[in-house]
Amino acid sequence: MPRLVPEPYRIKVVEPIRQTTQAERLSLLSAAGFNLFAVRSEDVYIDLLTDSGTGAMSDSQWAGLMVGDEAYAYCRNYFSLKDAISDIFGFRHFLPTHQGRAAEKVLFSAMLKPGDYVPSNTHFDTTHANIEAVGAHPVDLPIRQGLDPTSHFPFKGNMDVDGLLRLIEEVGADRIPLAMLTITNNSGGGQPVSLANVRAVKAVLAPYHIPLFIDACRYAENAYFIRQREAGCSDKTLSQIAAEVFALADGCTMSAKKDGLANMGGFLAMNDDRLFERAGQLLILWEGFLTYGGLAGRDLEAVARGLREALDERYLAHRIGQVSYLAQRLLDAGVPILEPPGGHAVYLDARRFLPHIPQEQLPGQALVVSLYLAGGIRAVEIGSVMFATKNRQTGEWKYPELELVRLAIPRRVYTQTHLDYVADMIIELNARRSDIRGMRFTYEPPFLRHFTARFEFV
Ligand code: P61
């Protein structure tokens, strides 16, 4: 068992949580169409649905709310955020947005036209959907090891650089207005991207003048992994590593709900003056004025302070340690998980957990539902419900390679006892896994299906 790094904070405010009975949970689930997104938070005991916007803010961030300046234009908190972004990421311009997907929408609307291609290690689902929304094609180019749930490759989040080159040769650089790297690679299991890979991607793009944008949601966790695992990086500070990564990029999108340690917020940053101008016009149209972009002044302050706190060594050692502690407890009990664990979550491998359920019977969803029934734990399916696609002509389904259930750990929220409870419940469930039945859709919305779909047991 890895040695635990204790919490580098103590608890000042508590929020009661309530355990329900199994009978209550069954009736709550059936009312929710067996979709955990439709279950009330108050009916969840341990909520591992997401690490997005669910973190606990520090006393400094809460104090920051009180110095929120709610002026429409150029409030003081805009400058706090500008300084933080310039110090950490080094980009010349930024536009605040209410969350990550708004930054994506503005970026893609400003840069893409129908028929364009946008390669990435793996696009997150909002990124994927926002690229498609403007008529362009998202292309995922993960490395081979990233698709193997048992590979211990240290940087499974990397992009397949040869694949990138092939794509450029195939479709032509003029149809690729930008490339992206998601760090850490969320859809690929929260796996890190190495500094060497960012360099290699940049080296492929540079001769074609294709800009590189980083989806920076979990930049601090990625920097921590680089320091732990990449040759020549162990003596660098996390800020130095982040600076090196972003110096290779032309801009970034950010959901500050992750490594911004805020409950809401995001931004789009870039170096290019013309893009800044174009994107700024769209921001004004959709989000708000250039200096607040859909956020209150106090939110900007919380993000500014959170971005800096996220790079704290002791915080990251504790956080990544918490995730690997949970993973190790499951591994020791023979529970199939994606290895090695990522930065923000442990991913159960639903295909190996439930080998008797074929992919068309949604094993990931069946596992999510069973976990809630067993212990009031809410996880999220990242598999066929989220990603399977239907061929409109043949009606045939294409299923994703990985069928995962993500246990995302909110930042600074749960204690080790909570994690032990989660591990105990999963280990018990694993012991009686053959009782778990498959599921099917009873309602299937046209996009971002997982949020509002409904299900029943087969
Ligand atoms: C999450 F089920 N992630 O992991 P926004 N890029 C990346 C993300 O992880 C990400 C966004 C962009 C979420 C929240 C979430 O269908 C879902 O601030 C790497 O949420 O707009 C968000 O950032 C978007 C969960 C989002 C979902 C969409 O849990």
XYZ file of C-alpha atoms in Angstrom, residues 220-222 224-225 228-229 315-325 341-344:
22
model
C -1.275 20.996 -12.502
C -1.883 17.258 -12.139
C -0.167 16.749 -15.492
C 3.049 16.658 -11.178
C 3.166 13.450 -13.245
C 7.444 12.203 -11.049
C 7.890 10.198 -14.221
C -1.587 19.590 -2.182
C -0.771 17.641 -5.345
C 1.197 14.983 -3.474
C -1.839 14.428 -1.258
C -4.343 14.501 -4.095
C -2.541 12.179 -6.486
C -1.741 10.015 -3.448
C -5.443 9.760 -2.564
C -6.285 8.566 -6.050
C -3.502 6.003 -6.076
C -4.486 4.785 -2.576
C -4.497 5.258 -12.095
C -4.894 8.748 -13.518
C -4.606 12.048 -11.690
C -8.206 12.835 -10.851
